[in-house]
Amino acid sequence: RWKKPVPPQRWNQTLDSTFFGPACAQKTTMYGTRRDPGPITGFSEDCLHLNVFTSRRCRESNSTCAVLFVIHGGVGIFESTMKFPDETLVRNFVSQDIVVVTTAYRLGM
């Protein structure tokens, strides 16, 4: 668990990145109270991911677009990037030509 991250293995085919990767392993109780992890669908130690949401204009033009880099809360113990539904990010930010980047990171347990 406490080893440094390793680079991913190379791949030759198209990488399907249309879904969130697994959430990092985390506690399911906080201060003795069980908590609902929300929309998390799986846990893994292989959980270091960036999710990038962008509009076609930002992707295909030479213009610059603002970037919103989101680090989820959870006091470093719980939650994941899945807390922010992609529909909400697209509707509120990407539709305004703001690139949104969310990150998954290992949580202290």
PDB file of C-alpha atoms in Angstrom:
ATOM      1  CA  ARG A   1       0.000   0.000   0.000  1.00  0.00           C
ATOM      2  CA  TRP A   2       2.722   2.480   0.781  1.00  0.00           C
ATOM      3  CA  LYS A   3       4.842   1.846  -2.303  1.00  0.00           C
ATOM      4  CA  LYS A   4       5.503   4.606  -4.805  1.00  0.00           C
ATOM      5  CA  PRO A   5       3.242   4.648  -7.874  1.00  0.00           C
ATOM      6  CA  VAL A   6       4.557   2.848 -10.932  1.00  0.00           C
ATOM      7  CA  PRO A   7       4.087   3.996 -14.531  1.00  0.00           C
ATOM      8  CA  PRO A   8       1.217   2.280 -16.370  1.00  0.00           C
ATOM      9  CA  GLN A   9       1.959  -0.471 -18.839  1.00  0.00           C
ATOM     10  CA  ARG A  10       1.957   0.652 -22.458  1.00  0.00           C
ATOM     11  CA  TRP A  11      -1.081  -0.094 -24.557  1.00  0.00           C
ATOM     12  CA  ASN A  12      -1.642  -0.056 -28.319  1.00  0.00           C
ATOM     13  CA  GLN A  13      -5.412  -0.028 -28.554  1.00  0.00           C
ATOM     14  CA  THR A  14      -7.809   2.809 -27.806  1.00  0.00           C
ATOM     15  CA  LEU A  15      -8.153   3.385 -24.076  1.00  0.00           C
ATOM     16  CA  ASP A  16     -11.803   3.582 -23.018  1.00  0.00           C
ATOM     17  CA  SER A  17     -11.855   6.525 -20.640  1.00  0.00           C
ATOM     18  CA  THR A  18     -15.589   7.151 -20.616  1.00  0.00           C
ATOM     19  CA  PHE A  19     -16.004   6.085 -16.992  1.00  0.00           C
ATOM     20  CA  PHE A  20     -14.436   6.805 -13.624  1.00  0.00           C
ATOM     21  CA  GLY A  21     -11.726   4.445 -12.414  1.00  0.00           C
ATOM     22  CA  PRO A  22     -12.058   2.743  -9.037  1.00  0.00           C
ATOM     23  CA  ALA A  23     -11.963   4.837  -5.887  1.00  0.00           C
ATOM     24  CA  CYS A  24      -8.970   4.546  -3.594  1.00  0.00           C
ATOM     25  CA  ALA A  25      -9.361   2.249  -0.599  1.00  0.00           C
ATOM     26  CA  GLN A  26     -10.942   4.097   2.312  1.00  0.00           C
ATOM     27  CA  LYS A  27     -12.655   3.752   5.645  1.00  0.00           C
ATOM     28  CA  THR A  28     -16.402   3.230   5.739  1.00  0.00           C
ATOM     29  CA  THR A  29     -16.816   4.697   9.215  1.00  0.00           C
ATOM     30  CA  MET A  30     -15.939   8.118  10.561  1.00  0.00           C
ATOM     31  CA  TYR A  31     -15.915   8.905  14.271  1.00  0.00           C
ATOM     32  CA  GLY A  32     -17.683   5.611  14.950  1.00  0.00           C
ATOM     33  CA  THR A  33     -20.519   6.381  12.538  1.00  0.00           C
ATOM     34  CA  ARG A  34     -20.986   4.391   9.349  1.00  0.00           C
ATOM     35  CA  ARG A  35     -21.098   6.649   6.335  1.00  0.00           C
ATOM     36  CA  ASP A  36     -22.492   6.210   2.864  1.00  0.00           C
ATOM     37  CA  PRO A  37     -19.663   6.349   0.311  1.00  0.00           C
ATOM     38  CA  GLY A  38     -22.099   7.707  -2.269  1.00  0.00           C
ATOM     39  CA  PRO A  39     -21.778   6.711  -5.926  1.00  0.00           C
ATOM     40  CA  ILE A  40     -18.513   4.792  -5.476  1.00  0.00           C
ATOM     41  CA  THR A  41     -18.712   1.565  -7.465  1.00  0.00           C
ATOM     42  CA  GLY A  42     -15.394  -0.069  -6.602  1.00  0.00           C
ATOM     43  CA  PHE A  43     -12.189   0.310  -4.617  1.00  0.00           C
ATOM     44  CA  SER A  44      -8.600  -0.441  -5.614  1.00  0.00           C
ATOM     45  CA  GLU A  45      -5.038   0.437  -4.702  1.00  0.00           C
ATOM     46  CA  ASP A  46      -4.621   1.104  -8.445  1.00  0.00           C
ATOM     47  CA  CYS A  47      -6.561   4.330  -8.177  1.00  0.00           C
ATOM     48  CA  LEU A  48      -4.339   7.221  -9.247  1.00  0.00           C
ATOM     49  CA  HIS A  49      -6.328   8.772 -12.084  1.00  0.00           C
ATOM     50  CA  LEU A  50      -6.990  12.130 -13.693  1.00  0.00           C
ATOM     51  CA  ASN A  51     -10.378  12.786 -15.262  1.00  0.00           C
ATOM     52  CA  VAL A  52     -10.422  15.555 -17.863  1.00  0.00           C
ATOM     53  CA  PHE A  53     -13.656  17.088 -19.151  1.00  0.00           C
ATOM     54  CA  THR A  54     -13.384  19.557 -22.020  1.00  0.00           C
ATOM     55  CA  SER A  55     -15.487  21.147 -24.718  1.00  0.00           C
ATOM     56  CA  ARG A  56     -14.846  20.671 -28.412  1.00  0.00           C
ATOM     57  CA  ARG A  57     -13.853  24.346 -28.714  1.00  0.00           C
ATOM     58  CA  CYS A  58     -11.175  23.991 -26.024  1.00  0.00           C
ATOM     59  CA  ARG A  59      -9.932  20.750 -27.527  1.00  0.00           C
ATOM     60  CA  GLU A  60      -9.796  21.773 -31.187  1.00  0.00           C
ATOM     61  CA  SER A  61      -8.968  25.482 -31.220  1.00  0.00           C
ATOM     62  CA  ASN A  62      -5.806  27.399 -30.486  1.00  0.00           C
ATOM     63  CA  SER A  63      -7.602  29.540 -27.930  1.00  0.00           C
ATOM     64  CA  THR A  64      -6.875  29.228 -24.245  1.00  0.00           C
ATOM     65  CA  CYS A  65      -9.525  27.982 -21.847  1.00  0.00           C
ATOM     66  CA  ALA A  66      -9.728  28.313 -18.092  1.00  0.00           C
ATOM     67  CA  VAL A  67      -9.000  25.165 -16.088  1.00  0.00           C
ATOM     68  CA  LEU A  68     -10.783  24.141 -12.899  1.00  0.00           C
ATOM     69  CA  PHE A  69      -8.724  21.565 -10.966  1.00  0.00           C
ATOM     70  CA  VAL A  70     -10.937  19.814  -8.417  1.00  0.00           C
ATOM     71  CA  ILE A  71      -9.521  17.971  -5.399  1.00  0.00           C
ATOM     72  CA  HIS A  72     -12.327  16.196  -3.580  1.00  0.00           C
ATOM     73  CA  GLY A  73     -12.780  16.726   0.149  1.00  0.00           C
ATOM     74  CA  GLY A  74     -13.224  14.032   2.754  1.00  0.00           C
ATOM     75  CA  VAL A  75     -10.377  15.203   5.024  1.00  0.00           C
ATOM     76  CA  GLY A  76      -7.982  12.884   3.194  1.00  0.00           C
ATOM     77  CA  ILE A  77      -9.784   9.833   4.564  1.00  0.00           C
ATOM     78  CA  PHE A  78     -12.778   9.191   2.316  1.00  0.00           C
ATOM     79  CA  GLU A  79     -14.716  10.184  -0.838  1.00  0.00           C
ATOM     80  CA  SER A  80     -13.646  10.129  -4.471  1.00  0.00           C
ATOM     81  CA  THR A  81     -13.903  12.019  -7.739  1.00  0.00           C
ATOM     82  CA  MET A  82     -17.204  10.213  -8.333  1.00  0.00           C
ATOM     83  CA  LYS A  83     -18.700  12.694  -5.857  1.00  0.00           C
ATOM     84  CA  PHE A  84     -18.970  15.129  -8.764  1.00  0.00           C
ATOM     85  CA  PRO A  85     -21.353  13.711 -11.402  1.00  0.00           C
ATOM     86  CA  ASP A  86     -20.017  14.247 -14.902  1.00  0.00           C
ATOM     87  CA  GLU A  87     -23.369  15.677 -16.019  1.00  0.00           C
ATOM     88  CA  THR A  88     -23.044  18.426 -13.391  1.00  0.00           C
ATOM     89  CA  LEU A  89     -19.476  19.247 -14.415  1.00  0.00           C
ATOM     90  CA  VAL A  90     -20.438  19.435 -18.083  1.00  0.00           C
ATOM     91  CA  ARG A  91     -23.575  21.508 -17.493  1.00  0.00           C
ATOM     92  CA  ASN A  92     -21.949  24.027 -15.137  1.00  0.00           C
ATOM     93  CA  PHE A  93     -18.397  24.322 -16.442  1.00  0.00           C
ATOM     94  CA  VAL A  94     -17.562  22.513 -19.680  1.00  0.00           C
ATOM     95  CA  SER A  95     -20.552  24.089 -21.441  1.00  0.00           C
ATOM     96  CA  GLN A  96     -18.920  27.443 -20.577  1.00  0.00           C
ATOM     97  CA  ASP A  97     -15.603  26.305 -22.143  1.00  0.00           C
ATOM     98  CA  ILE A  98     -13.936  25.635 -18.802  1.00  0.00           C
ATOM     99  CA  VAL A  99     -11.745  22.535 -18.742  1.00  0.00           C
ATOM    100  CA  VAL A 100     -12.424  20.489 -15.594  1.00  0.00           C
ATOM    101  CA  VAL A 101      -9.783  18.163 -14.151  1.00  0.00           C
ATOM    102  CA  THR A 102     -10.568  15.905 -11.196  1.00  0.00           C
ATOM    103  CA  THR A 103      -8.059  13.647  -9.523  1.00  0.00           C
ATOM    104  CA  ALA A 104      -8.145  10.471  -7.503  1.00  0.00           C
ATOM    105  CA  TYR A 105      -5.463  10.086  -4.876  1.00  0.00           C
ATOM    106  CA  ARG A 106      -4.584   7.611  -2.148  1.00  0.00           C
ATOM    107  CA  LEU A 107      -6.304   8.315   1.118  1.00  0.00           C
ATOM    108  CA  GLY A 108      -4.824   8.034   4.592  1.00  0.00           C
ATOM    109  CA  MET A 109      -6.462   5.279   6.560  1.00  0.00           C
TER     110      MET A 109
END
